[in-house]
Every structure is written in C-alpha cells, then in structure tokens.
Amino acid sequence: MVIVRNTSNTEENEVIERKIFKTWTEVMKYMNIETIELAWNVDGMTALKALRKKYGEHLAAIHDRFLDEVVDAYQDRSTSEQLGALGEAMQELKLRFCRLNLSPVKYTVFVVESDNTRDYLNQWKKVLTRRQFFNMIDTFSMRRGETLDKPCEDVRIPMEFLQAVNNQGNRFSIVYILDERFLVIPFETFERFSPESVKGLRVYDLQTWPLQELKVNLSFDRENIEPYSLEISTGSGDVYHYVGDDIDRARSWKKTILNENGDYIPVYDEDDDEDDGKWRGLSLGRQSYEEIPVIEDATPIFTIDERIVYYYDNDDVDNRQPEDNSSTRSALQKRRERRKQRNTLIEYNTITKKYRTLNLPAAAYINARDLILYKKTWIIIPDSIFNRDAAYIIRLWNPHTQECLRLTQRDMGAHNIERIIPVGNGDVLILLDDGRLCRFNVDLVAWLRQDLLQHKVTIDDWQNEVRRGYDNFPEDTDRFVRLRRRNSTDRMLITFEDGKTYDILLKESS
C-alpha cells in the first residue's frame, strides 16, 4: 500500500511518498537492513566482533582500530556504558549503531552508514512516523554531557563485577536472596503472538565468585495451590526444589519433600509468620536474643551483648510540637520534617535497667531490615534512612568503638547503590544502578580510613540518664495516650545529660 502525504517546513516544501508496512521485518527488508541479536549482558568486545562479522564486508569503517581502543578503555564499565561508548565512537566514523526495541531480554541491533543525524532521520520518513521511530529505534550513545575523552566517573573503590541485571531502559528488576544462598533475579519476556508477558528467573550461587548463573527449571500449573515450581541445579551437582505462589518474593518460596506419588509438595514452617514476635534484627556479641522488651514509640534495631538498641520515633516531651494539619503544606513536606526530627537511638541495658541515647547526624527512620552486618563488627546503614540533603551513600558504624565512616557520592562516581547483599564470611556484594553486581577487592573499612577528611563522620556522644521518675506522671487526659500506657509494665520519664526528656513506656516481652 502506498499513500502520498505533503509535508512542509519553514525552509522548503517537500513531498514524501510514504510506504505502509505491517511488520518490522518488512520495514527492515525495505530499508535493506539486516539485524543481529546480542545478549542482554554482552560486553563491548564481543559486540564489536559480532558486528564486524555481520557488516564487515560492506562497512570498511567498522574495522577501524579506533573502535578497539574505545572498547578496551570501557571494558570495566557496565553493558549499557560499553555499548553507549561503542555507539559514540561509531558516529565519529560516520556509522550509526542502533537498537530495535523488540525484546527486553536481548538486543536486536544493526549498523548503518550515516554522515549526520539529520540525514539519518530523513531516511526513515518514508516508512515511519516520528513517533513510531522514536518509540522503537534507539541509537547507542553516551549520556548527555559525557564524551569519549571525558566520561562520567566510575566507582573509585577497587572492585570486581559481573553484569547480573538487565538495566535496559533503566527499569530495575526485583532482586532477592533465597535460602541465604541463591541470588534470584526475576525478568519478563514476551511471546510474539501473546499480549501477556512470560516470567522467568535468573539464579546465581552466592557461595562462589565470580558468581555463576545456575541452571533453573521454572514451571507453572494453575491447578496447584503453589502454582510455581522451581528447580535449581548447582555446579556441584546438587538439586534444590521449591514451590511458591509468586516468583517476585523470596518469602513465597517453600522448601519441598517428595510425597508417595513422587510429587514435590511444600513444607510449611509456622515460624515463617512475620508476626510471631521473634527477634529478627542484628545481634552483635551473642548468638541470639530471645526476648526483646517492647518500648512504646521505639523499634528495636540490633542487640549488642546485654544491650538492646532501639530507634525512638518521637521528640522529647519538652519540645514536642502539636501536629500541623495545615492544608497549605503537602503530606510529603510534613513527613520530611518529621523524619528530620527523629534521629534518636535509645540503648537499654537489660542487666542494669539503665538507658542512654545517641543521635546519628542526618539520619531519619531506621529499620532493622535496612541494617547489614559487615565483618561481624560493623553495621552498614544504607542511604535510604538519610535525609535527602545528606552526602552519604552508605555509612559504616562500629557500635563498640562508636567509630563511624561514610561512603560518599564521590566514591561511587556517577553511580548509586541499588542493593547491598550480605554473603558468607561477613562480606557483602553491592548491586549498582547499571546492573553490575560488584565485590570489593579491598577491606571497605580499611579503604575508607585512608581519607578520613573525606570519609569520617562524627556522631554525637551517648547521653546517659541522670534520673528516672516513676511518680507524678503528667495527668494526660488524651484518650490515645491513656490507651498506650494501659499495658505498660514500666512507666517513666527519663532526662538525659543533654537535657532532653523522653516518655518511656516499657513492656516486658512475654
């Protein structure tokens, strides 16, 4: 089918004979373009070799040594950065390295000759509208403001990495750990004739480095109570079987046993209930901590020897401000202001029954699930608990010595940390925003100590209590306050050395 459409601009009038096609295969054939497919985690050198094999006979410039130099210079970057640099280099040789957005789990690419961007775009006007073109065809290039001789800074810390997550389009997959051993990365793909996505999993063994992608068999049967079945085969020959109802959540998967019919059926553990009251935070200096006293307005985040450290989610009683329900301030503004005020940690000694407080600069809400134990001594506090104006990526805190170090944006270059993953021997892996899973080649604490001017964080001293008051509590008539105090086993006002007073409501764990 052929239609004629008149288009004009301020410079000249032009007539375009537009061709209408049904499929992208027909478009590529008409444009005399042959595509090839590259893996989602391809490196620059592998990509260049594949492109030369495909297009080398009629595109002499693709053999230019300049491309090898660029690939070598960017070999320690992520897949997207390596392909972007390769595409930028090709443009200098009057080539254009492009991607057709047909599949999220692989690259469908092609290379064409083009002197400049305007001429290249004009070539497509015969077959595609502007919207169709920009929705489906991308040119590999570097980020805005970045050039081949002045790339954005990469991570400064010595690290080894592998491309674990596909970050095409900067839409991150869910990542979780199964059985404290397997790193699981769900992804979606699409069949040509189905509008519904097909889910899949990539699984890595955290007990090895470099991490090896394991063989998995994922199946689905809607008739089953746990419709997903997962079989993981390790390099040592061991096979693990799980069933679940949602592949996007680690807690969905259950271990299995074989029944008399030879089917794998789930083993349900009642202790998996999140509300069973068991302590699930970090423990330093002892193996376990069975009973954690409940303090109203406080959340336990870790234990250290005979002490329990809580995050206290309230202001001191002498400086509490009434709630401002003004409609002129957004809920986000109010929440941010409250978060800035609440950075107090309370430490409770279970032997002496004494308290003390500590303030972490720029810290907001702290949750036990956010904390990670590093080298069995240091606590890693991720940036999710910091105020947005803080220059921290992560903070390392030694609760025994009160030493506190920080990892800054300068250390991470142009990248952010998406996930911190604890592995054996107290070590960690970090997942960057470009999909690289990295392992430190140095001891993180020792590396941060090299430049204390840049990395040191001063935290406020512990404030010991100077008195405890059991009598003469304020006669609070607020019904909510009375209800909060009804089940308290120990009620007190505690004033600390810095002059702040907290209303502590203690309930011993049953």
XYZ file of C-alpha atoms in Angstrom, residues 26-33 123-124 126-127:
12
model
C 9.081 -5.765 6.229
C 10.404 -2.354 7.303
C 13.937 -3.676 7.767
C 13.840 -5.511 4.447
C 12.662 -2.387 2.605
C 15.437 -0.339 4.253
C 17.937 -3.036 3.257
C 18.937 -3.509 6.909
C 15.958 8.062 5.702
C 13.135 6.790 7.931
C 9.411 7.093 4.028
C 8.399 4.241 6.308
